[in-house]
XYZ file of N, CA, C and O in Angstrom:
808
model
N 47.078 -20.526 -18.297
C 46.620 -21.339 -19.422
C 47.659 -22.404 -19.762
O 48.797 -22.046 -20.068
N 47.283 -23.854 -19.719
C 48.375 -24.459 -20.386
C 49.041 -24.081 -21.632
O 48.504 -23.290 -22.408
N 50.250 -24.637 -21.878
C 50.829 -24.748 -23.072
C 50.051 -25.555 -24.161
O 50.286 -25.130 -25.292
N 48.836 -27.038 -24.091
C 48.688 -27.219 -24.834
C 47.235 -26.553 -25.812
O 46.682 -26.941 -26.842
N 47.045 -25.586 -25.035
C 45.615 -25.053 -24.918
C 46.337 -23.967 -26.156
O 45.495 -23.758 -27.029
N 47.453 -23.358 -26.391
C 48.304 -22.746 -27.570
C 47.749 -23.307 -29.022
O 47.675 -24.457 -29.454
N 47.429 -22.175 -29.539
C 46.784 -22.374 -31.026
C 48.108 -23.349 -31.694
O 47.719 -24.288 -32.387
N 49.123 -23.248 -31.589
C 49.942 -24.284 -32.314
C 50.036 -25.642 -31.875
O 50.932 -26.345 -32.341
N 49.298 -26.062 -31.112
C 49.129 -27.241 -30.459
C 48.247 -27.823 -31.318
O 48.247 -29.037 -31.525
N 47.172 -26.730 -32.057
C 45.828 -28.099 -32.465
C 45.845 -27.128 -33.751
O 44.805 -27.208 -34.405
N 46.758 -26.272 -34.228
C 46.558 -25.775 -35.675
C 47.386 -26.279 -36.492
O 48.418 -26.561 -35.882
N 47.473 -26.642 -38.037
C 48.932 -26.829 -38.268
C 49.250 -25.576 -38.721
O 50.143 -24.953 -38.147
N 48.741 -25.164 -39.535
C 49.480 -23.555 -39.804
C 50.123 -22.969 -39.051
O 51.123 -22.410 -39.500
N 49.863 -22.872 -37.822
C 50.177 -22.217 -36.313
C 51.143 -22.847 -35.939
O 52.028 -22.354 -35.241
N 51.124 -24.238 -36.412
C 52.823 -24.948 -35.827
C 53.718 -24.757 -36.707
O 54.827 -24.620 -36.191
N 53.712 -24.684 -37.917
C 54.763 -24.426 -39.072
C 55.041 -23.254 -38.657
O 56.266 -23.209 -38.548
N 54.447 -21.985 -38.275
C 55.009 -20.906 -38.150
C 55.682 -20.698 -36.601
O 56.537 -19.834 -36.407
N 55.160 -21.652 -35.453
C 55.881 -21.464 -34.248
C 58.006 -22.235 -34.425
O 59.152 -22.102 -33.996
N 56.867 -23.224 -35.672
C 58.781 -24.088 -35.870
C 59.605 -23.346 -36.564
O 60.833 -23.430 -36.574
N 58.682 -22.342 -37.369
C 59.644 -21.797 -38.087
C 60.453 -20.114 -37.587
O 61.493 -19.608 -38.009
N 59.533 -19.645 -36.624
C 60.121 -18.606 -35.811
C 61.261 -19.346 -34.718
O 62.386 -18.847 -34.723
N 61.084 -20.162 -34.067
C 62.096 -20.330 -33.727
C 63.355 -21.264 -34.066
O 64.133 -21.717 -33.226
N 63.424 -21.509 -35.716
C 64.553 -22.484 -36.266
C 65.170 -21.440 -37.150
O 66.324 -21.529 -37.571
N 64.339 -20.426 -37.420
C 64.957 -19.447 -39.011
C 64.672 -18.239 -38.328
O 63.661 -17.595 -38.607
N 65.288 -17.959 -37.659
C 65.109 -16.324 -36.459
C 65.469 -15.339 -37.144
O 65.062 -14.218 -36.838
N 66.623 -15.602 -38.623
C 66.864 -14.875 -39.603
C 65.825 -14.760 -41.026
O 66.247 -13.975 -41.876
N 64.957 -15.232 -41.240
C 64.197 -15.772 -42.325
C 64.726 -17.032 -42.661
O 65.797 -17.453 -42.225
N 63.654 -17.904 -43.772
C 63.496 -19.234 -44.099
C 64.938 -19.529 -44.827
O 65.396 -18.776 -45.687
N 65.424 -20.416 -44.488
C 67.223 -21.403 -45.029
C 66.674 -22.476 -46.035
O 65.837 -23.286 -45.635
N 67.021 -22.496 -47.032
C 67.064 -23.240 -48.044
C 68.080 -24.358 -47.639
O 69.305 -24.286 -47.541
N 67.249 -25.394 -47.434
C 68.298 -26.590 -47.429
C 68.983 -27.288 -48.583
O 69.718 -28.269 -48.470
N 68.741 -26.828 -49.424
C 68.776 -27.154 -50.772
C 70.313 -26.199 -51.297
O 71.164 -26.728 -52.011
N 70.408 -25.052 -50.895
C 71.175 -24.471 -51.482
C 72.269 -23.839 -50.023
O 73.432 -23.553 -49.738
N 70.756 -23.910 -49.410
C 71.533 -23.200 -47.560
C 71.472 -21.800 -48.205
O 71.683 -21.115 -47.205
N 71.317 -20.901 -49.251
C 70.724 -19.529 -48.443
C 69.821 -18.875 -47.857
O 68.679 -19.272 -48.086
N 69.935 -17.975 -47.151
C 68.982 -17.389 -45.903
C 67.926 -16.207 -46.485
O 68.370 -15.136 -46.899
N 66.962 -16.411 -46.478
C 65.707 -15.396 -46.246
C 66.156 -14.785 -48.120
O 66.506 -13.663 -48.485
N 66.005 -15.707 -48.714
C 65.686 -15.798 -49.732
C 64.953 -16.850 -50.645
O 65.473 -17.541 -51.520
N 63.292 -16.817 -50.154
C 62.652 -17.604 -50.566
C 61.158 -17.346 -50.024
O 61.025 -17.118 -48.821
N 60.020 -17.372 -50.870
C 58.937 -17.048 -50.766
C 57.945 -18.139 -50.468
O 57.924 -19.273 -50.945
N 56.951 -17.479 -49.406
C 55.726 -18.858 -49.281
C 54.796 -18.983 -50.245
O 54.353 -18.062 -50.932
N 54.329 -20.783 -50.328
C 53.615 -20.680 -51.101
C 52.139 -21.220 -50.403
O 51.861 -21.926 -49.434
N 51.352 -20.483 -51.451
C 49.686 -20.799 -50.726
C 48.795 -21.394 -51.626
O 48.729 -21.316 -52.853
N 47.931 -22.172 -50.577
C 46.923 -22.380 -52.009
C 47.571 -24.413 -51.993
O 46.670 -25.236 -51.829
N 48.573 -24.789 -52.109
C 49.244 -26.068 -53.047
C 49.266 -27.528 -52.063
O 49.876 -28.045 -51.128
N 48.218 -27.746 -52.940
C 47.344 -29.425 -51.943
C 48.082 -30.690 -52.414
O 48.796 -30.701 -53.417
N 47.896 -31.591 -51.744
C 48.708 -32.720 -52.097
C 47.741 -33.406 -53.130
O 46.719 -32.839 -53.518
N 48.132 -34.704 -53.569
C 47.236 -35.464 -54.917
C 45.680 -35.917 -54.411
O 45.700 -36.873 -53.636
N 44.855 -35.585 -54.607
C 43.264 -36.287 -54.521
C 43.658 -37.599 -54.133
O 44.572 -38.336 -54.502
N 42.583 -37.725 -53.154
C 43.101 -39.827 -52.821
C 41.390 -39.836 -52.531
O 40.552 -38.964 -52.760
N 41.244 -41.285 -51.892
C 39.766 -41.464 -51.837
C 39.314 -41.187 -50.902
O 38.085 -41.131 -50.855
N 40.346 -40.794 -49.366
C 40.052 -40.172 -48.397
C 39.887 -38.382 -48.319
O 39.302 -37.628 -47.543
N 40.608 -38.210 -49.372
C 40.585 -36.558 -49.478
C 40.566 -36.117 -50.883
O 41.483 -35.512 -51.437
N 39.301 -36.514 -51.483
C 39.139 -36.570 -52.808
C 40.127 -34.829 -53.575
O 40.852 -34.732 -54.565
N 39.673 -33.742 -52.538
C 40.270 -32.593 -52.907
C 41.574 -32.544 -52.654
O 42.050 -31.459 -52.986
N 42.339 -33.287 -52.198
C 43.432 -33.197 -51.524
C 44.031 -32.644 -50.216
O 43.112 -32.400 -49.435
N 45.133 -32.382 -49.742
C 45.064 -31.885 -48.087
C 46.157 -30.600 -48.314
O 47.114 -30.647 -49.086
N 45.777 -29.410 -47.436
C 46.513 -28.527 -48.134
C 47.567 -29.102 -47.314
O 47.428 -29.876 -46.367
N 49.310 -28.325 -48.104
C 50.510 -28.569 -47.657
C 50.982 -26.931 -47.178
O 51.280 -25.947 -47.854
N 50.896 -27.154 -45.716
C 51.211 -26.179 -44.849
C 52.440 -25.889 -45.183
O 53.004 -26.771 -45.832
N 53.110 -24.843 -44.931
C 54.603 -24.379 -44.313
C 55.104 -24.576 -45.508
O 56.154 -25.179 -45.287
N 54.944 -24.375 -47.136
C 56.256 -24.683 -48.301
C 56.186 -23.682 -48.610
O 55.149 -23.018 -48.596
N 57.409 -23.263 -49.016
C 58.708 -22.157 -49.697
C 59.667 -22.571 -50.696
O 60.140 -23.701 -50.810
N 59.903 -21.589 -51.387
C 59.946 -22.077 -52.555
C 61.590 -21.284 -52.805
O 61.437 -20.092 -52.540
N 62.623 -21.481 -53.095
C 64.052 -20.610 -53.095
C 63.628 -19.933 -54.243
O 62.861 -20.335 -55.117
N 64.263 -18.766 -54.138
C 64.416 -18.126 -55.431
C 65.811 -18.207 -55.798
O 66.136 -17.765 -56.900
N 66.443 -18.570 -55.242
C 68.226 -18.955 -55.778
C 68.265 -20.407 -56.766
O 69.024 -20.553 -57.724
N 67.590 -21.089 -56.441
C 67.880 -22.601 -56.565
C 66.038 -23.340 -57.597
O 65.703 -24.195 -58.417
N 65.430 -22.203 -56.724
C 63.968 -22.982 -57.545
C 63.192 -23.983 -56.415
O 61.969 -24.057 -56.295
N 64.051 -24.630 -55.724
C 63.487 -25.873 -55.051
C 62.910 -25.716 -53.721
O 63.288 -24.790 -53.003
N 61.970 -26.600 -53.312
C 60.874 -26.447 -52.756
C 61.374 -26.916 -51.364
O 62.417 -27.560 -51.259
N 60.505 -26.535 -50.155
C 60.715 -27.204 -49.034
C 60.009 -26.551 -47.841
O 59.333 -25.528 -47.949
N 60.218 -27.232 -46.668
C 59.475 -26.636 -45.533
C 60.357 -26.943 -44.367
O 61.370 -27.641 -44.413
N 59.854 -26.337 -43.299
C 60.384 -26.375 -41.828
C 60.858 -27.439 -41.625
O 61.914 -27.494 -40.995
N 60.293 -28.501 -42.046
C 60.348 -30.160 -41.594
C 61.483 -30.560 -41.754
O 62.149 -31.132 -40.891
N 61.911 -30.245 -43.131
C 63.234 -30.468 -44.142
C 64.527 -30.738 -42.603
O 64.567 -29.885 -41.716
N 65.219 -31.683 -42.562
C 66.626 -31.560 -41.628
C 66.514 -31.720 -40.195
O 67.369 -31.832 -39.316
N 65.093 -31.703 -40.173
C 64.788 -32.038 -39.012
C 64.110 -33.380 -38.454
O 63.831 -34.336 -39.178
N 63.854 -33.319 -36.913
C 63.382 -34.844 -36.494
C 61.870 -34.745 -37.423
O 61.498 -35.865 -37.773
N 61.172 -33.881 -37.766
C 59.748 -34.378 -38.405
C 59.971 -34.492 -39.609
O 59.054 -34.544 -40.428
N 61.452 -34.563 -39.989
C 61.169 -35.007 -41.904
C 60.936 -36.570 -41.855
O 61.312 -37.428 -41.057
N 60.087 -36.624 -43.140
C 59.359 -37.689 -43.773
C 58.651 -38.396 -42.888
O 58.984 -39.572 -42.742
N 57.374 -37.796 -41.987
C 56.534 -38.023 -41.455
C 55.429 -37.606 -42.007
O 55.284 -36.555 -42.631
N 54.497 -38.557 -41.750
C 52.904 -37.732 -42.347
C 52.430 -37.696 -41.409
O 51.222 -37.484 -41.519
N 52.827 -37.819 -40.271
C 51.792 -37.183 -38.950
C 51.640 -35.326 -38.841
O 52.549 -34.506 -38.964
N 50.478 -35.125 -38.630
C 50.609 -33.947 -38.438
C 51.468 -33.003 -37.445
O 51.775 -33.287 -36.287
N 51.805 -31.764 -38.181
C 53.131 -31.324 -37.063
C 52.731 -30.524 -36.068
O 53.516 -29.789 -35.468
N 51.227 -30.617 -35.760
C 50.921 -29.780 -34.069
C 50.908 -31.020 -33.377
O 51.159 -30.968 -32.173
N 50.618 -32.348 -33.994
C 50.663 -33.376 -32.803
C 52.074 -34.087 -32.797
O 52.136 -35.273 -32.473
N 53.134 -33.429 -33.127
C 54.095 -33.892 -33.353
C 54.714 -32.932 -31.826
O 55.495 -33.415 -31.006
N 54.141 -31.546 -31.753
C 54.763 -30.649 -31.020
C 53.932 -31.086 -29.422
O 54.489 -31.081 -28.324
N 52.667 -31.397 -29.661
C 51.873 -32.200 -28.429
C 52.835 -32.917 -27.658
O 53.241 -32.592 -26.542
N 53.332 -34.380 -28.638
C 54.398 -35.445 -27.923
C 54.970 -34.495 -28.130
O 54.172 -33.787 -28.743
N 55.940 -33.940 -28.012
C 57.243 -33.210 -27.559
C 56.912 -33.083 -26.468
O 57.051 -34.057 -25.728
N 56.232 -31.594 -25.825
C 55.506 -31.266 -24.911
C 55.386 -32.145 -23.874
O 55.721 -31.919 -22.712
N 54.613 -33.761 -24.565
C 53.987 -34.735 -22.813
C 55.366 -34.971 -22.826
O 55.797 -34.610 -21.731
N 56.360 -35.444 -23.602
C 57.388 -36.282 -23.331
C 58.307 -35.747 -21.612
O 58.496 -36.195 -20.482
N 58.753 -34.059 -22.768
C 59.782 -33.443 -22.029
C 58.925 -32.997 -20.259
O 59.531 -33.080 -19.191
N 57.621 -32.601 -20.388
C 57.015 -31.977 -19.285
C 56.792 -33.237 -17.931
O 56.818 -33.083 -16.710
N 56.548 -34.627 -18.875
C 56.194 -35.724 -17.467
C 57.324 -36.553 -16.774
O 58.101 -37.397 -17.221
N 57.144 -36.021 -15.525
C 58.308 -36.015 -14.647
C 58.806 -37.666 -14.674
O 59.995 -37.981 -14.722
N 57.703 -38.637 -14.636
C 57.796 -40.123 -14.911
C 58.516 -40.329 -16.197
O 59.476 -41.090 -16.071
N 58.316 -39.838 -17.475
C 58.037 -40.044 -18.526
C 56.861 -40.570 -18.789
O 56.196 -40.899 -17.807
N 56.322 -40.780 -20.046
C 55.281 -41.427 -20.886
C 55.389 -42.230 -22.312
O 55.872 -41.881 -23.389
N 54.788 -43.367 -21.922
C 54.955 -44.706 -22.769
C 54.680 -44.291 -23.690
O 54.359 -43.104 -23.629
N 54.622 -45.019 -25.192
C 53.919 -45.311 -26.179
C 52.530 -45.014 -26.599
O 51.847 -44.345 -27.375
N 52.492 -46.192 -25.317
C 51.152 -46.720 -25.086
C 50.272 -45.184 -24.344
O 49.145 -44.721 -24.519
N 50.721 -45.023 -24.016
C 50.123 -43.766 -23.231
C 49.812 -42.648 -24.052
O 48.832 -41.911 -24.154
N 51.308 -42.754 -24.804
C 50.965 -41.437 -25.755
C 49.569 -41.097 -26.872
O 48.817 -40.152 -27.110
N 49.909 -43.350 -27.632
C 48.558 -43.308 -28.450
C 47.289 -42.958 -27.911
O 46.356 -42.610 -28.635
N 47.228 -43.019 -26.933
C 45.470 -43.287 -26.524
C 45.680 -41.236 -26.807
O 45.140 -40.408 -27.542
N 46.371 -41.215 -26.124
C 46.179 -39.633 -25.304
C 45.997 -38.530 -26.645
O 45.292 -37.527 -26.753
N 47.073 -39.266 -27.717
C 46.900 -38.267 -29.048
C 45.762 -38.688 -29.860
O 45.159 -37.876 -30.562
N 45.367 -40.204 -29.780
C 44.430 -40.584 -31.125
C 44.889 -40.982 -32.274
O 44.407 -40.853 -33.400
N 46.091 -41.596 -31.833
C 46.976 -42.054 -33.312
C 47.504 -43.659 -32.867
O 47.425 -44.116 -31.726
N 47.972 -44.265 -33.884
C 48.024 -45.702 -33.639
C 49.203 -45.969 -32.921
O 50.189 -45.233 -32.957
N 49.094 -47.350 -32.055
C 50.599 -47.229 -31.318
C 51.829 -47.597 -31.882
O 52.892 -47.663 -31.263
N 51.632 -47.870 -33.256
C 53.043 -47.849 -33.865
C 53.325 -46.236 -34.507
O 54.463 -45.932 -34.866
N 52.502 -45.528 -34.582
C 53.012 -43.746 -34.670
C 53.413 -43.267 -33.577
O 54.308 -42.426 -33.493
N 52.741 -43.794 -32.546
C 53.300 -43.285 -31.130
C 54.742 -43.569 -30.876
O 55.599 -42.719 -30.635
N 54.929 -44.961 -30.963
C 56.639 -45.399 -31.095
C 57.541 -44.957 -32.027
O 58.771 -44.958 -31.971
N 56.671 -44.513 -33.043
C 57.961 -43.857 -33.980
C 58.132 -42.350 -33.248
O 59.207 -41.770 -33.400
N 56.943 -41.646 -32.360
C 57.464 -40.346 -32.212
C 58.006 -40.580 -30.893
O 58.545 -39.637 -30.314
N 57.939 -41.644 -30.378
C 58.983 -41.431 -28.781
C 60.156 -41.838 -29.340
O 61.116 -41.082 -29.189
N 60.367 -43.189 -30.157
C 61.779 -43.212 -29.927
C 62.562 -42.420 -31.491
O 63.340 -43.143 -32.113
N 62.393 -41.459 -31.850
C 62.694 -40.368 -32.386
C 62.859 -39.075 -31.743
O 63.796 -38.343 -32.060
N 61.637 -38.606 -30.474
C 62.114 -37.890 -29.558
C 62.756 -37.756 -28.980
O 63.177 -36.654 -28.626
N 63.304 -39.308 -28.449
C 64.351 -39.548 -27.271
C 65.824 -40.057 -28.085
O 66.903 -39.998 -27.497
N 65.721 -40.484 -29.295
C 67.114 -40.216 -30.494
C 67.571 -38.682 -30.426
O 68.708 -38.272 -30.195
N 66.413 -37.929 -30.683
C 66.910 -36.493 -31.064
C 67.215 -35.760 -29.390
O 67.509 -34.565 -29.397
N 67.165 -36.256 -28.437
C 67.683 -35.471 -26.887
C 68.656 -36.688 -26.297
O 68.534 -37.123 -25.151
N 69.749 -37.224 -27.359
C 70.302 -37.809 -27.012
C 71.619 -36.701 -26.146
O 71.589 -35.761 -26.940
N 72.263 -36.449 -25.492
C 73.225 -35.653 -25.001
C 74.828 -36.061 -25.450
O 75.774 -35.442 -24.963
N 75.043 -37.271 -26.519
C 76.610 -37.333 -27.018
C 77.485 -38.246 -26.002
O 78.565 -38.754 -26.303
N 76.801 -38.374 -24.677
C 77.919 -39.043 -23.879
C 78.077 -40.368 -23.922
O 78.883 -40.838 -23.120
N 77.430 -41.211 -24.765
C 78.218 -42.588 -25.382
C 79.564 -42.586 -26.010
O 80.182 -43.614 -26.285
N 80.159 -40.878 -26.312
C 81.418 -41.400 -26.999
C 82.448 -41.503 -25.871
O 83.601 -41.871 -26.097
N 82.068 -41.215 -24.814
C 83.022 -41.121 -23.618
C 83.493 -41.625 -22.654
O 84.213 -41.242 -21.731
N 82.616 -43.327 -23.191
C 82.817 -44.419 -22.427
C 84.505 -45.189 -22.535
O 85.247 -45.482 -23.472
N 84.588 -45.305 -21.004
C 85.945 -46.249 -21.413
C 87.181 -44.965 -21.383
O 88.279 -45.521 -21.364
N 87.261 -44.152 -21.379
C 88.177 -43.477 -21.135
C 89.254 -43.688 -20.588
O 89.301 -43.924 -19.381
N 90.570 -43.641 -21.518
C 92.062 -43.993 -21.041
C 91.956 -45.451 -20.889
O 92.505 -45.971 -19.917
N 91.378 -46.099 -21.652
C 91.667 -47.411 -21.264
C 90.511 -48.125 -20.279
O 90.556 -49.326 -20.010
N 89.667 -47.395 -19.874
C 88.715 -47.511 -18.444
C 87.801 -49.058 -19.080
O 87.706 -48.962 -20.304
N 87.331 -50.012 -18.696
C 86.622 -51.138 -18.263
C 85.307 -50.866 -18.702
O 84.796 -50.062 -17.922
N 84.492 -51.207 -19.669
C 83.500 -50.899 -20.109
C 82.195 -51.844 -20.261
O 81.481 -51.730 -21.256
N 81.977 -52.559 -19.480
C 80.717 -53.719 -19.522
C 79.298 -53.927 -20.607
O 78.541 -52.983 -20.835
N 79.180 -54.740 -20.961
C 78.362 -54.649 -22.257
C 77.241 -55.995 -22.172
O 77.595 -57.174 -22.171
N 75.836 -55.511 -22.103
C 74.955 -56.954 -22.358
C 73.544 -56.367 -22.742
O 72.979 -55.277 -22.654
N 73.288 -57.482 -23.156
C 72.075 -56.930 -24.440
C 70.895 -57.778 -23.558
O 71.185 -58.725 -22.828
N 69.361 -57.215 -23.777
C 68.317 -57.967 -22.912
C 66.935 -57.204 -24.248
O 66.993 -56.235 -25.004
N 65.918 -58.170 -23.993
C 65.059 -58.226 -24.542
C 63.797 -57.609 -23.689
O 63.471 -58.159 -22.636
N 63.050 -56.377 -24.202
C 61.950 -56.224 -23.378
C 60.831 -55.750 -24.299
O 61.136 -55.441 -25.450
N 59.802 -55.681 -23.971
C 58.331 -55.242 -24.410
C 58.509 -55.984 -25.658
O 59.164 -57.020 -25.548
N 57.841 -55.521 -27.428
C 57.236 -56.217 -27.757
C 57.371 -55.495 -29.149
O 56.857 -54.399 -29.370
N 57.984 -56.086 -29.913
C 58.807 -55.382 -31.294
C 57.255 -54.441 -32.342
O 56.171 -54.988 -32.540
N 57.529 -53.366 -32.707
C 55.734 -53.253 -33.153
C 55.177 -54.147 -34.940
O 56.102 -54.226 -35.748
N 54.543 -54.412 -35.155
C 53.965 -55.192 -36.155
C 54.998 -56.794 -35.846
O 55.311 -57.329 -36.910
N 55.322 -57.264 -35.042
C 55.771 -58.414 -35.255
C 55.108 -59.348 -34.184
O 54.837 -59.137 -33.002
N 54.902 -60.671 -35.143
C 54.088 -61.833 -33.799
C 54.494 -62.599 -33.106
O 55.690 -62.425 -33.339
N 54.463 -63.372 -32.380
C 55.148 -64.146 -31.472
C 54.438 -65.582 -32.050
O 53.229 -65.812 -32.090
N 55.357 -66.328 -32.412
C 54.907 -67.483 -33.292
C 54.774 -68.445 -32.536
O 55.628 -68.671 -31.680
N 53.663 -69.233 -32.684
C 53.720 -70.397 -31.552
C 54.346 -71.243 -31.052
O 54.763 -71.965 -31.958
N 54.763 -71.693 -29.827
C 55.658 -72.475 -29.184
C 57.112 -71.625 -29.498
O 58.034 -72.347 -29.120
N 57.392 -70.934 -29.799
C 58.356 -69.802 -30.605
C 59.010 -69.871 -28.952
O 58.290 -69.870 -27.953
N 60.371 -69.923 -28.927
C 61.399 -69.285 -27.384
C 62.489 -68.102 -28.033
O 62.740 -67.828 -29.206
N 62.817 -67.748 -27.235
C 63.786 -66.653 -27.196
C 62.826 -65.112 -27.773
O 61.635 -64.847 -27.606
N 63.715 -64.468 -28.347
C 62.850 -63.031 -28.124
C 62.921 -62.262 -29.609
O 63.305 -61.104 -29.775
N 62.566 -62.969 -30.408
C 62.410 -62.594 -31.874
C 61.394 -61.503 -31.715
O 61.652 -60.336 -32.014
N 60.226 -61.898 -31.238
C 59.304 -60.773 -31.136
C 59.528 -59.901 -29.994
O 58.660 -59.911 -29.121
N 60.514 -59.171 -29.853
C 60.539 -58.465 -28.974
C 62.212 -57.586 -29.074
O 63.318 -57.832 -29.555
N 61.601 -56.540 -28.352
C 62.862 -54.965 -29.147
C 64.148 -55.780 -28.043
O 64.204 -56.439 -27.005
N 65.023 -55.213 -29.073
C 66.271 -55.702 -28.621
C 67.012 -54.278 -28.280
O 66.984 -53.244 -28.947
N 67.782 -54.574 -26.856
C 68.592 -53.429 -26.316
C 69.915 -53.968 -26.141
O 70.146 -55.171 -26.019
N 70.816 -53.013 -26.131
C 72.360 -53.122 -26.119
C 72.226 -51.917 -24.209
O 71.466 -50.983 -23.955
N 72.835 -52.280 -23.722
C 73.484 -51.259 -22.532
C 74.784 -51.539 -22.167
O 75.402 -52.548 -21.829
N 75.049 -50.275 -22.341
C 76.802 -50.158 -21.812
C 77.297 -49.212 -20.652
O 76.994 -48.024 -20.543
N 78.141 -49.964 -19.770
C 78.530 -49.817 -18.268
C 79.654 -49.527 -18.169
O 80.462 -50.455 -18.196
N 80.204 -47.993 -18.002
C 81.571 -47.800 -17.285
C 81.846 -47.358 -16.092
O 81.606 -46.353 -15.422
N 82.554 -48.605 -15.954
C 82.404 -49.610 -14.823
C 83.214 -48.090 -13.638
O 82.812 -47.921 -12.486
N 84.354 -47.184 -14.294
C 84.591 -46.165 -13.394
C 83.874 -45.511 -12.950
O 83.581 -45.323 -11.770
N 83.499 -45.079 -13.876
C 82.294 -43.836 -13.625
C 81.009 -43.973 -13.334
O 80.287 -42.993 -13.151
N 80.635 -45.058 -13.270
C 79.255 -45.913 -13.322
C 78.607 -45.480 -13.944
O 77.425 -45.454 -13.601
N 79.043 -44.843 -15.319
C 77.470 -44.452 -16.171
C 77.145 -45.539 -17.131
O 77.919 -46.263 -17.757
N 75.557 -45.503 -17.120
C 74.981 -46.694 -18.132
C 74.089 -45.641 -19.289
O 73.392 -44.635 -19.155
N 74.551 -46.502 -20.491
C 73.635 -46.092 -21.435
C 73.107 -47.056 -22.524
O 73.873 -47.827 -23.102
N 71.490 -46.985 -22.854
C 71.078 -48.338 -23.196
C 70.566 -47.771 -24.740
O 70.124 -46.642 -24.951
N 70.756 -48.916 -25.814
C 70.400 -48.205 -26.963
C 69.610 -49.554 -27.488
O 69.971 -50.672 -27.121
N 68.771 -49.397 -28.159
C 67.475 -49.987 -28.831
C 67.964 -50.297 -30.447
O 67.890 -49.579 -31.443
N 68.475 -51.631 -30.269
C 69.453 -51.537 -31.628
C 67.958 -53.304 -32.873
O 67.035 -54.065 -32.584
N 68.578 -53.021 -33.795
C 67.601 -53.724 -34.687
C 67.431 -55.545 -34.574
O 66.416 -56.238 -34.643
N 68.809 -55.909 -34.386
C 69.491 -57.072 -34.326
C 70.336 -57.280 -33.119
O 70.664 -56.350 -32.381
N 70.669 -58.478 -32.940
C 72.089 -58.680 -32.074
C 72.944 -59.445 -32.408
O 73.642 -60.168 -31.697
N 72.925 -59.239 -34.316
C 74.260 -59.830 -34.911
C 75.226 -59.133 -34.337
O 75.130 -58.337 -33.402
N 76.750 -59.669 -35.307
C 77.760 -58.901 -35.190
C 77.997 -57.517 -35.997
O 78.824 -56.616 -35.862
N 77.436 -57.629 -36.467
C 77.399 -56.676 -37.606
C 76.994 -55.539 -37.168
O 77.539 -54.504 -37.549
N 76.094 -55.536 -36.397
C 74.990 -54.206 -36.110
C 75.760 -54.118 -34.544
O 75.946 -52.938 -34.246
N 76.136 -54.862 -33.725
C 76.858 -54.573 -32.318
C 78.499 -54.003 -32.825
O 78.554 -52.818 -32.496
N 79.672 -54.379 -33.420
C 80.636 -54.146 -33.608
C 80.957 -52.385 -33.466
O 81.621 -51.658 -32.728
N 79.921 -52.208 -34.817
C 80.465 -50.657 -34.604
C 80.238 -49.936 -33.360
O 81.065 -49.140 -32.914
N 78.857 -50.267 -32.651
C 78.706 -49.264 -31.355
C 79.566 -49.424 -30.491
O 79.840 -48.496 -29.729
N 80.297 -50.843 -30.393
C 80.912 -51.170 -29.316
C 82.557 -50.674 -29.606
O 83.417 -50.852 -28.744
């Protein structure tokens, strides 16, 4: 049976409790206070009536501290805080990301989940932030030769390309850096290519 064919794939209840068996193996952590398996679920507690969900939508996975009072869920500290995408299709992209041997676009992802392609881009390049492995701090070592140039590709999301417009305003800006010993490259997807926003990485 595939993995995505798994009730936590298309339940959310079922995903709050798969995230939360394997993040709180001790019982639920209060991020709020940080103590452990002292804090109760709560049921029943919907978000505000809107005109799409006049009753409101229930709010899966909240716990409530009994040390502290304050409220929270699995999400809290992690890559799915302050997302309103739902968190079984959050665990879906995980899943295509890490499993396709090519990788998978954006573009690929939206069609495939049913969500717009600027949600899709927020969950790849948040996926691929959070499996970053640390070895950008290790460039250049002892002094080592470190090569640096920035290039423009694909197509910034909500922004237009203004007419007769040159250079690459509408379009994501990358930094990649080359040591030149070791030949490792690593390319980062930065906002700008002032000085301001290049200085510190470099």
């Amino acid at each position: 049976m595939s993995v995505l064919s798994a009730l936590y794939m298309h339940d959310e209840a079922a995903a709050f409790e798969h995230v939360e068996s394997m993040l709180w193996a001790d019982g639920p952590v209060c991020p709020h206070c940080g103590v452990i398996d002292s804090a109760y679920r709560l049921t029943g507690v919907r978000t505000k009536p809107s005109k799409k969900n006049p009753e409101g939508k229930e709010r899966h996975g909240l716990w409530k501290c009994r040390d502290c009072r304050g409220q929270f869920t699995v999400r809290k500290g992690t890559i799915f805080e302050e997302s309103h995408l739902p968190l079984h299709l959050w665990l879906q992209a995980i899943h295509l990301m890490v499993s396709s041997k090519k990788g998978i676009s954006s573009h690929q992802l939206h069609r495939v989940l049913g969500i717009t392609y600027k949600s899709a881009w927020f969950l790849t390049h948040r996926i691929r932030e959070c499996m970053r492995d640390g070895a950008l701090a290790g460039f250049g070592n002892g002094g080592g030769v470190v090569e640096v140039d920035e290039t423009f590709i694909g197509k910034e999301p909500g922004v237009k390309k203004a007419k007769n417009a040159r250079g690459g305003d509408h379009k994501m800006k990358m930094l990649t850096l080359v040591d030149r010993e070791t030949k490792r490259a690593k390319s980062i997807v930065v906002d700008d290519l002032k000085k301001t926003t290049l200085i510190p990485i470099l």
